[in-house]
């Protein structure tokens, strides 16, 4: 089989998504299944829908477009329906509003300038586009400052062919701010203020991403306030919450594995010889002399994975990586040329592997 490759166990991804859908449904929280780490994989999107997510989310309109167009391909899937709700979870670029209106039904927004253009474009295309306004709750990535939200909603409500879908927040991304009872209560309170001010019912209050699961699934209290949606990627794909990267009870953490092939295997000194300057990636490495070791090179590199995000199986240590070489040490056996090694990936390694044209995906 071709290497390097990602082996993707759709049954495990289905199980993870189904479990989270069920557990969160008890708190009346729906899931937007986030496909951005999978480069908008049709197989995975299809699996998420089968497992009961209420919509799909992606940060790149190109991925959403690809998913939309795949809906015409009956052979590929039958769950990805034509009217499936797809949410662009990154604020649209002004230069892409046309595609956003055409392919996504909902987008997350923080700039009136963009929303006005979405409205113009929606009028032109005779479509309705829904807007989720993102609120800044302290993590300092995207979001409207809470004190500006009422004015923004007022402006959004005036725009033709635009529907105000609700509000959302995103935490634990830039600054690692944890979703908590406090900031989630702030979001709920904002939702209620908006409803009162404009005499409307908000459809969606999207609390955040996989980092929100600890808060959402806690047993301490039953009160999830007005939060009725989470946008989940990593928790479904890798089976971990993202605040401490702990495995989520009952979920698979090995739904996706990376397989790479050995292209050199030799006994080599553990310490380099000669005067030591920078490596190819500008680092300097210090090694201790441990005598001769079993060193092997795998045909995969930084162009395809984040070496810090890989976990090898027992008896194998990852030593270094350059653009296209991953260097490992084997403690027990000498590896054979042509032999395949398997690795677990974290989100960063998965993202890069999915994006690399040199890594194929094999669905199992
Ligand atoms: C990436 C992203 C998500 C999903 O995050 P996970 O940690 O994969 O669950 C949700 N919302 C936004 C805005 C994102 O950018």
Coordinates of C-alpha atoms and ligand atoms in Angstrom, one line a residue:
X1 CA 0.0 0.0 0.0
X2 CA 1.1 3.5 -0.7
X3 CA 3.1 5.4 2.0
X4 CA 3.0 7.8 3.8
X5 CA -0.7 7.5 4.5
X6 CA -3.4 8.3 7.0
X7 CA -5.5 5.3 8.0
X8 CA -8.9 6.7 8.9
X9 CA -11.3 4.4 10.7
X10 CA -14.7 5.8 9.9
X11 CA -16.4 3.5 12.3
X12 CA -14.4 5.0 15.2
X13 CA -15.1 8.5 14.1
X14 CA -18.8 7.6 13.8
X15 CA -18.7 6.2 17.4
X16 CA -17.0 9.4 18.8
X17 CA -19.4 11.7 17.0
X18 CA -22.5 9.6 18.0
X19 CA -21.4 9.5 21.7
X20 CA -20.9 13.3 21.8
X21 CA -24.2 13.9 20.0
X22 CA -26.0 11.7 22.6
X23 CA -24.2 13.1 25.6
X24 CA -24.7 16.7 24.6
X25 CA -28.3 16.2 23.5
X26 CA -29.1 15.6 27.2
X27 CA -28.3 19.2 27.7
X28 CA -30.1 20.3 24.5
X29 CA -26.8 21.2 22.9
X30 CA -26.4 20.4 19.2
X31 CA -23.1 19.8 17.4
X32 CA -21.6 21.5 14.4
X33 CA -19.1 19.0 13.1
X34 CA -15.9 20.8 12.2
X35 CA -14.1 19.4 9.2
X36 CA -11.3 21.9 8.8
X37 CA -8.6 19.5 10.0
X38 CA -9.7 17.0 7.4
X39 CA -9.4 19.4 4.4
X40 CA -13.2 19.0 4.0
X41 CA -13.1 15.3 3.7
X42 CA -16.4 14.1 2.1
X43 CA -16.1 10.7 3.8
X44 CA -15.7 12.2 7.2
X45 CA -18.4 14.9 6.7
X46 CA -20.7 12.1 5.6
X47 CA -19.9 10.1 8.7
X48 CA -20.5 13.1 11.0
X49 CA -23.9 13.7 9.5
X50 CA -24.8 10.0 9.8
X51 CA -23.9 10.3 13.5
X52 CA -26.3 13.1 14.0
X53 CA -24.5 16.4 13.9
X54 CA -26.9 19.2 13.1
X55 CA -24.6 21.1 10.7
X56 CA -21.0 21.1 9.3
X57 CA -18.5 23.8 10.0
X58 CA -15.2 24.7 8.3
X59 CA -12.9 27.7 8.4
X60 CA -12.1 27.6 4.6
X61 CA -14.8 28.3 2.0
X62 CA -12.8 26.1 -0.4
X63 CA -13.6 23.1 1.8
X64 CA -17.2 24.0 2.1
X65 CA -17.5 24.4 -1.6
X66 CA -15.9 21.0 -2.2
X67 CA -18.4 19.4 0.2
X68 CA -21.3 21.2 -1.5
X69 CA -20.2 20.1 -4.9
X70 CA -19.8 16.5 -3.7
X71 CA -23.5 16.5 -2.9
X72 CA -24.1 16.0 -6.6
X73 CA -22.1 12.9 -6.5
X74 CA -24.6 10.3 -5.4
X75 CA -22.0 7.5 -5.6
X76 CA -19.9 9.1 -2.9
X77 CA -22.5 9.6 -0.2
X78 CA -26.1 9.8 0.5
X79 CA -26.2 11.5 3.8
X80 CA -24.7 14.8 2.7
X81 CA -28.0 16.3 1.6
X82 CA -28.4 19.3 -0.7
X83 CA -29.9 21.4 2.1
X84 CA -27.3 20.4 4.8
X85 CA -26.5 23.5 6.9
X86 CA -22.8 24.5 6.4
X87 CA -21.2 27.1 8.5
X88 CA -18.1 29.1 7.7
X89 CA -16.5 29.3 11.1
X90 CA -13.9 32.0 10.2
X91 CA -15.0 35.5 9.3
X92 CA -15.4 35.7 5.5
X93 CA -12.8 37.5 3.5
X94 CA -14.3 40.4 1.6
X95 CA -12.8 39.0 -1.5
X96 CA -14.7 35.7 -1.0
X97 CA -18.3 36.9 -0.1
X98 CA -19.6 35.6 -3.4
X99 CA -18.5 32.1 -2.7
X100 CA -19.5 32.3 0.9
X101 CA -23.1 33.2 0.0
X102 CA -23.2 30.6 -2.7
X103 CA -21.8 27.7 -0.7
X104 CA -22.3 28.3 3.0
X105 CA -25.7 29.0 4.6
X106 CA -24.2 30.5 7.8
X107 CA -21.1 32.4 8.5
X108 CA -19.4 33.6 11.8
X109 CA -18.9 37.3 11.6
X110 CA -17.4 40.2 13.6
X111 CA -17.2 43.0 11.0
X112 CA -20.2 45.1 9.8
X113 CA -18.3 45.8 6.6
X114 CA -18.3 42.2 5.7
X115 CA -21.9 41.6 6.7
X116 CA -23.0 44.5 4.5
X117 CA -21.2 42.9 1.6
X118 CA -22.7 39.5 2.4
X119 CA -26.2 41.2 2.3
X120 CA -25.5 42.8 -1.1
X121 CA -24.3 39.5 -2.5
X122 CA -27.2 37.6 -1.0
X123 CA -29.6 40.0 -2.7
X124 CA -27.8 39.5 -6.0
X125 CA -27.9 35.7 -5.7
X126 CA -31.5 35.8 -4.4
X127 CA -30.5 33.8 -1.3
X128 CA -30.8 34.2 2.4
X129 CA -27.6 34.2 4.4
X130 CA -27.5 33.6 8.1
X131 CA -25.2 35.4 10.5
X132 CA -23.7 34.2 13.7
X133 CA -22.1 37.1 15.5
X134 CA -19.0 36.1 17.4
X135 CA -18.4 37.7 20.8
X136 CA -15.0 38.4 22.4
X137 CA -14.9 36.8 25.8
X138 CA -11.3 37.2 26.7
X139 CA -9.3 34.8 24.5
X140 CA -8.5 37.7 22.2
X141 CA -9.0 36.0 18.9
X142 CA -12.1 36.9 16.9
X143 CA -15.1 38.6 18.5
X144 CA -17.1 41.7 18.8
X145 CA -16.5 43.4 22.2
X146 CA -19.6 42.6 24.4
X147 CA -20.5 46.3 24.9
X148 CA -20.8 46.6 21.1
X149 CA -23.0 43.6 20.5
X150 CA -26.4 45.3 20.8
X151 CA -25.5 48.0 18.2
X152 CA -24.2 45.4 15.9
X153 CA -27.3 43.2 16.1
X154 CA -29.4 46.4 15.4
X155 CA -27.4 47.0 12.2
X156 CA -27.6 43.3 11.2
X157 CA -31.4 43.2 11.6
X158 CA -31.8 46.0 9.1
X159 CA -30.0 44.3 6.3
X160 CA -31.9 42.6 3.5
X161 CA -31.4 38.9 2.7
X162 CA -29.6 38.5 6.0
X163 CA -30.9 36.5 8.9
X164 CA -29.5 37.0 12.4
X165 CA -28.9 33.4 13.5
X166 CA -27.4 34.0 16.9
X167 CA -24.2 34.6 18.8
X168 CA -21.1 32.6 19.5
X169 CA -17.8 32.6 21.2
X170 CA -14.5 30.9 20.7
X171 CA -12.1 30.3 23.6
X172 CA -8.9 28.4 24.4
X173 CA -7.5 29.1 20.9
X174 CA -5.2 32.1 21.0
X175 CA -4.6 32.7 24.7
X176 CA -5.8 29.4 26.2
X177 CA -8.7 31.0 28.1
X178 CA -10.8 28.2 29.5
X179 CA -14.5 28.1 28.9
X180 CA -16.0 28.5 32.4
X181 CA -19.3 28.9 34.2
X182 CA -18.5 32.6 34.3
X183 CA -17.8 33.3 30.6
X184 CA -20.5 30.9 29.4
X185 CA -23.0 32.8 31.7
X186 CA -21.8 36.1 30.1
X187 CA -22.7 34.7 26.7
X188 CA -26.1 33.5 27.9
X189 CA -26.8 36.8 29.5
X190 CA -25.9 38.6 26.2
X191 CA -28.3 36.3 24.3
X192 CA -31.1 37.3 26.7
X193 CA -30.3 41.0 26.5
X194 CA -30.5 40.8 22.7
X195 CA -33.8 39.0 22.8
X196 CA -35.3 41.5 25.2
X197 CA -34.0 44.5 23.3
X198 CA -35.2 43.4 19.9
X199 CA -38.1 41.2 21.0
X200 CA -36.9 38.1 19.2
X201 CA -35.9 34.5 19.9
X202 CA -32.3 33.6 19.2
X203 CA -31.9 30.4 17.3
X204 CA -28.3 29.5 18.1
X205 CA -25.9 30.3 21.0
X206 CA -22.7 28.5 20.0
X207 CA -20.5 28.3 23.1
X208 CA -17.3 27.2 21.5
X209 CA -15.1 24.3 20.4
X210 CA -13.8 21.0 21.9
X211 CA -12.3 23.0 24.8
X212 CA -15.9 23.6 26.0
X213 CA -16.6 19.9 26.5
X214 CA -15.4 19.7 30.1
X215 CA -17.8 22.6 30.9
X216 CA -20.6 21.2 28.9
X217 CA -20.5 17.6 30.2
X218 CA -19.8 18.3 33.9
X219 CA -22.1 16.8 36.4
X220 CA -21.9 19.6 39.0
X221 CA -24.8 21.5 37.7
X222 CA -27.4 20.9 35.0
X223 CA -27.5 24.5 34.0
X224 CA -26.0 25.1 30.5
X225 CA -27.7 28.5 30.3
X226 CA -28.7 29.4 26.8
X227 CA -25.8 27.6 25.1
X228 CA -27.4 25.2 22.6
X229 CA -24.5 24.5 20.2
X230 CA -20.8 23.5 20.2
X231 CA -18.5 23.4 17.1
X232 CA -16.5 20.2 17.5
X233 CA -13.5 19.0 15.5
X234 CA -10.7 17.6 17.5
X235 CA -12.8 15.9 20.2
X236 CA -14.5 13.8 17.5
X237 CA -11.5 13.0 15.4
X238 CA -9.0 12.4 18.1
X239 CA -11.2 11.6 21.1
X240 CA -9.7 14.2 23.4
X241 CA -10.8 17.3 25.1
X242 CA -8.4 20.1 24.3
X243 CA -7.8 21.9 27.6
X244 CA -5.6 19.2 29.0
X245 CA -5.7 16.8 26.0
X246 CA -7.1 14.1 28.2
X247 CA -8.8 11.2 26.4
X248 CA -12.6 11.5 26.7
X249 CA -14.1 8.5 28.5
X250 CA -15.6 6.0 26.0
X251 CA -14.2 7.7 22.9
X252 CA -11.5 6.3 20.5
X253 CA -8.2 8.1 20.4
X254 CA -6.9 6.0 17.6
X255 CA -9.4 6.7 14.9
X256 CA -6.7 8.1 12.7
X257 CA -3.1 6.7 12.4
X258 CA -0.2 7.8 10.3
X259 CA 1.9 5.2 8.5
X260 CA 5.3 6.0 7.1
X261 CA 8.0 3.9 5.4
X262 CA 11.6 3.3 6.4
X263 CA 14.1 4.3 3.7
X264 CA 17.4 3.9 5.7
X265 CA 18.3 1.8 8.7
X266 CA 21.8 1.8 10.1
X267 CA 23.9 1.6 13.2
X268 CA 25.1 5.2 13.7
X269 CA 26.8 7.2 16.5
X270 CA 24.3 8.9 18.7
X271 CA 26.4 12.1 18.6
X272 CA 27.2 14.1 15.5
X273 CA 30.8 14.6 14.4
X274 CA 32.3 17.9 13.4
X275 CA 31.7 21.5 14.3
X276 CA 28.1 22.1 15.2
X277 CA 26.2 25.1 13.7
X278 CA 22.5 25.6 12.8
X279 CA 20.4 22.7 11.4
X280 CA 18.2 23.1 8.3
X281 CA 15.5 24.6 10.4
X282 CA 17.7 27.1 12.3
X283 CA 17.9 25.2 15.5
X284 CA 20.9 23.9 17.3
X285 CA 20.7 20.5 18.8
X286 CA 22.7 19.2 21.7
X287 CA 23.1 15.5 22.0
X288 CA 24.7 13.3 24.5
X289 CA 27.0 10.5 23.5
X290 CA 25.2 7.2 24.0
X291 CA 27.5 5.2 21.7
X292 CA 26.1 3.5 18.6
X293 CA 22.3 3.3 18.2
X294 CA 19.8 1.8 15.7
X295 CA 18.9 4.8 13.6
X296 CA 16.3 4.8 10.9
X297 CA 14.9 7.3 8.4
X298 CA 11.3 7.4 7.4
X299 CA 10.2 9.1 4.1
X300 CA 8.1 11.9 5.7
X301 CA 9.0 15.3 7.0
X302 CA 8.0 18.7 8.2
X303 CA 6.3 19.4 5.0
X304 CA 3.8 16.6 5.8
X305 CA 3.7 16.5 9.6
X306 CA 4.5 18.4 12.8
X307 CA 7.2 16.0 14.3
X308 CA 6.4 17.3 17.8
X309 CA 2.8 16.1 17.3
X310 CA 3.7 12.5 16.5
X311 CA 3.8 9.6 19.0
X312 CA 5.6 6.5 17.9
X313 CA 4.8 3.0 19.3
X314 CA 6.8 1.5 22.2
X315 CA 10.5 1.0 21.5
X316 CA 10.7 3.8 18.9
X317 CA 11.9 7.3 19.7
X318 CA 11.5 10.3 17.3
X319 CA 14.9 12.0 17.2
X320 CA 14.6 14.8 14.6
X321 CA 12.9 15.8 11.4
X322 CA 13.8 17.9 8.4
X323 CA 11.7 18.8 5.4
X324 CA 11.3 15.2 4.2
X325 CA 13.2 12.9 6.6
X326 CA 11.9 11.7 10.0
X327 CA 14.7 10.3 12.0
X328 CA 13.9 7.7 14.7
X329 CA 15.8 5.4 17.0
X330 CA 14.8 1.9 17.5
X331 CA 15.6 0.4 20.9
X332 CA 14.8 -3.3 20.4
X333 CA 15.1 -4.4 16.8
X334 CA 16.9 -3.0 13.8
X335 CA 14.2 -1.7 11.4
X336 CA 14.1 -3.0 7.9
X337 CA 14.2 -0.8 4.8
X338 CA 10.6 -0.9 3.4
X339 CA 9.1 -1.6 6.9
X340 CA 6.2 0.6 7.9
X341 CA 5.9 2.4 11.2
X342 CA 2.6 3.7 12.8
X343 CA 2.2 6.9 14.7
X344 CA -0.6 8.6 16.6
X345 CA -1.1 12.2 15.7
X346 CA -2.1 15.3 17.6
X347 CA -4.2 18.0 16.0
X348 CA -1.2 19.9 14.6
X349 CA 0.3 16.9 13.0
X350 CA -3.1 15.8 11.7
X351 CA -3.8 19.2 10.1
X352 CA -0.5 19.1 8.3
X353 CA -0.8 15.5 7.2
X354 CA -4.3 16.0 5.8
X355 CA -3.1 19.1 3.9
X356 CA 0.1 17.5 2.5
X357 CA -0.4 16.2 -1.1
X358 CA 2.2 13.6 -0.3
X359 CA 0.2 11.9 2.3
X360 CA -2.8 9.8 1.1
X361 CA -5.9 9.0 3.0
X362 CA -7.1 5.4 3.3
X363 CA -10.6 5.1 4.7
X364 CA -11.3 1.9 6.6
Ligands
LIG1 C1 -11.3 25.2 14.7 C2 -12.5 25.8 15.3 C3 -13.4 25.1 16.0 C4 -13.3 23.6 16.3 O1 -12.2 23.4 17.2 P1 -11.8 22.0 17.8 O2 -10.8 22.3 18.8 O3 -11.3 21.2 16.7 O4 -13.1 21.4 18.3 C5 -14.6 25.7 16.4 N1 -14.8 27.0 16.2 C6 -13.9 27.8 15.5 C7 -14.2 29.2 15.3 C8 -12.7 27.2 15.0 O5 -11.8 28.0 14.4

